[in-house]
XYZ file of N, CA and C in Angstrom:
237
model
N 2.792 44.780 -136.220
C 3.665 43.881 -135.583
C 3.804 44.884 -133.953
N 4.381 45.935 -134.519
C 5.274 46.435 -133.204
C 3.885 46.659 -131.921
N 2.783 47.043 -132.612
C 1.541 46.977 -131.446
C 1.471 45.984 -130.991
N 1.060 45.161 -131.322
C 0.667 44.131 -130.913
C 1.751 43.698 -129.666
N 3.246 43.781 -129.981
C 4.323 43.305 -129.542
C 4.248 44.347 -127.374
N 3.520 45.571 -127.950
C 3.575 46.772 -127.381
C 2.982 46.236 -126.052
N 1.609 45.752 -127.064
C 0.478 45.613 -125.894
C 0.663 44.245 -124.780
N 1.300 43.146 -126.135
C 1.533 42.277 -125.112
C 2.291 42.529 -123.943
N 3.441 43.281 -124.191
C 4.708 43.374 -123.253
C 3.590 44.384 -122.063
N 2.714 45.186 -122.222
C 1.853 46.132 -121.129
C 1.471 44.899 -120.570
N 0.368 44.489 -120.757
C -1.009 43.122 -120.400
C 0.066 42.405 -119.325
N 0.802 41.687 -120.287
C 1.885 40.707 -119.377
C 2.194 41.504 -118.260
N 2.993 42.487 -118.139
C 3.923 43.143 -116.989
C 2.482 43.285 -115.715
N 1.491 44.018 -116.837
C 1.049 44.148 -115.489
C -0.276 42.809 -115.070
N -0.375 42.254 -115.390
C -1.328 40.483 -114.969
C -0.431 40.260 -114.078
N 1.216 39.976 -114.768
C 2.222 39.039 -114.141
C 2.463 39.109 -112.669
N 2.524 40.777 -113.104
C 2.732 41.728 -111.622
C 2.114 41.902 -110.734
N 0.385 41.351 -110.923
C -0.973 41.631 -109.933
C -1.216 40.274 -109.223
N -0.474 39.248 -110.408
C -1.114 38.024 -109.800
C 0.121 37.789 -109.107
N 1.619 38.178 -109.804
C 2.468 37.523 -108.080
C 2.958 38.269 -106.771
N 2.295 39.487 -106.624
C 1.918 40.015 -105.485
C 0.868 39.367 -104.616
N 0.069 38.602 -105.200
C -1.464 37.842 -104.739
C -0.647 36.358 -103.895
N 0.369 36.440 -105.406
C -0.039 34.863 -104.918
C 1.629 34.444 -104.753
N 2.416 35.408 -104.621
C 3.765 35.114 -103.689
C 3.432 35.438 -101.905
N 3.725 34.545 -101.414
C 4.106 34.326 -100.117
C 5.540 34.628 -99.211
N 4.715 36.298 -98.476
C 6.244 37.058 -98.315
C 6.939 36.131 -97.201
N 6.047 35.567 -96.472
C 6.976 35.063 -94.991
C 6.883 33.150 -95.381
N 7.706 32.932 -94.575
C 7.862 31.588 -94.086
C 8.397 30.939 -92.891
N 8.707 29.512 -92.947
C 8.798 29.170 -91.779
C 10.748 27.909 -92.021
N 11.182 27.683 -91.061
C 12.468 27.173 -91.676
C 12.510 26.180 -90.463
N 12.790 25.142 -90.039
C 13.571 23.957 -89.531
C 14.047 23.579 -89.056
N 15.810 23.998 -88.459
C 16.710 23.391 -88.202
C 16.761 22.439 -87.382
N 17.941 21.635 -87.628
C 18.393 20.306 -86.949
C 17.630 19.906 -85.763
N 17.594 20.083 -85.014
C 16.391 19.998 -83.982
C 15.237 19.899 -83.535
N 14.738 20.347 -84.829
C 13.570 20.524 -84.896
C 12.947 21.398 -84.907
N 13.761 22.680 -84.003
C 13.546 24.072 -83.539
C 12.430 24.403 -85.187
N 11.343 25.469 -84.515
C 10.812 26.618 -86.044
C 11.260 27.578 -85.673
N 11.231 28.264 -87.090
C 11.184 29.888 -87.087
C 10.958 30.743 -88.152
N 10.879 31.566 -87.582
C 9.639 32.390 -89.003
C 10.588 33.857 -89.727
N 10.470 33.775 -91.198
C 11.127 34.656 -90.980
C 10.262 35.462 -91.849
N 10.454 36.258 -92.955
C 9.767 37.359 -92.687
C 10.467 38.426 -94.848
N 9.967 38.731 -95.353
C 10.988 38.979 -96.078
C 9.852 40.549 -96.523
N 11.697 41.419 -96.200
C 10.957 43.045 -96.238
C 10.093 43.646 -97.532
N 9.105 44.081 -97.839
C 8.311 45.073 -98.940
C 9.660 45.623 -99.846
N 10.475 46.307 -99.489
C 11.307 46.377 -100.459
C 12.353 45.135 -101.485
N 12.241 44.311 -100.673
C 12.983 43.403 -101.166
C 11.955 42.476 -101.971
N 10.342 42.530 -101.987
C 9.457 41.543 -102.175
C 8.855 42.171 -103.368
N 9.367 43.296 -102.692
C 8.713 44.291 -104.233
C 9.709 44.031 -105.328
N 10.795 44.030 -105.197
C 11.691 43.474 -106.259
C 11.715 42.679 -106.817
N 12.070 41.004 -106.098
C 11.567 40.119 -106.445
C 10.529 40.299 -107.351
N 9.655 40.703 -106.640
C 8.116 40.320 -107.866
C 8.351 41.127 -109.433
N 9.263 42.383 -109.261
C 9.517 43.098 -110.164
C 10.629 42.153 -111.817
N 11.378 41.392 -110.072
C 12.005 41.162 -111.645
C 11.589 39.443 -112.529
N 10.657 38.705 -111.299
C 9.752 38.114 -111.788
C 8.847 38.482 -113.002
N 8.414 39.468 -113.111
C 7.947 40.063 -113.877
C 7.922 40.680 -114.822
N 9.091 41.563 -115.180
C 10.208 41.629 -116.126
C 10.838 39.822 -116.925
N 10.601 39.279 -116.374
C 11.265 37.723 -117.054
C 10.410 37.611 -117.734
N 8.443 37.473 -116.773
C 7.634 37.140 -117.985
C 7.107 37.948 -119.266
N 7.675 39.038 -118.830
C 7.249 39.836 -119.901
C 8.077 39.530 -121.020
N 9.293 39.049 -120.865
C 10.215 39.007 -121.631
C 10.127 38.025 -122.653
N 10.294 36.895 -121.923
C 8.927 35.553 -122.350
C 8.146 35.412 -123.617
N 7.361 36.492 -122.716
C 5.435 36.796 -123.635
C 6.324 37.717 -125.372
N 6.930 37.992 -124.613
C 7.671 38.784 -125.929
C 7.842 38.300 -126.767
N 8.992 37.505 -126.288
C 9.684 36.213 -127.402
C 8.528 35.456 -128.050
N 7.452 35.173 -127.193
C 6.379 33.455 -127.863
C 5.680 34.703 -128.827
N 5.252 35.610 -128.319
C 4.479 36.489 -129.346
C 4.880 36.877 -130.406
N 6.713 37.070 -131.105
C 6.688 36.937 -132.236
C 6.975 36.097 -133.029
N 7.786 35.071 -131.807
C 7.738 34.106 -132.787
C 6.533 33.612 -132.688
N 5.469 33.459 -132.878
C 4.046 33.295 -133.224
C 4.254 34.346 -134.708
N 4.034 34.981 -134.381
C 3.487 36.145 -135.617
C 5.341 36.099 -136.752
N 5.877 35.111 -136.423
C 6.777 34.864 -137.460
C 6.909 33.662 -137.982
N 6.176 33.049 -137.493
C 5.791 31.339 -138.334
C 4.867 31.872 -138.769
N 3.758 32.001 -138.828
C 2.343 32.555 -139.255
C 2.812 33.400 -140.088
N 3.672 34.276 -140.610
C 4.341 35.250 -141.562
C 4.961 34.251 -142.243
N 5.652 33.453 -141.662
C 6.272 32.274 -143.110
C 5.593 31.399 -143.893
N 4.371 31.129 -143.132
C 3.215 29.641 -143.692
C 2.589 30.315 -144.342
N 2.291 32.414 -144.252
C 1.488 32.400 -145.445
C 2.296 32.640 -146.693
N 3.750 33.093 -146.499
C 4.972 33.208 -147.407
C 4.567 31.885 -148.627
N 4.969 30.442 -147.652
C 4.810 29.247 -148.299
C 4.167 29.046 -149.203
């Protein structure tokens, strides 16, 4: 079971980090009350820390889900 959880953690972290790096936009625009638009951009260190935080959160969620699935399968076999 530990082997499965470690593989799940590693693969979910790598996949989520890669996907978020490609899919999350680090630029944007905002509009004020007068209708003026201004652009903003997240610096790379902040962007990478944000993606790292999201990836770790996704990894924890995936490990919990897989461990619950394994636990329910184990309970079903015992009954």
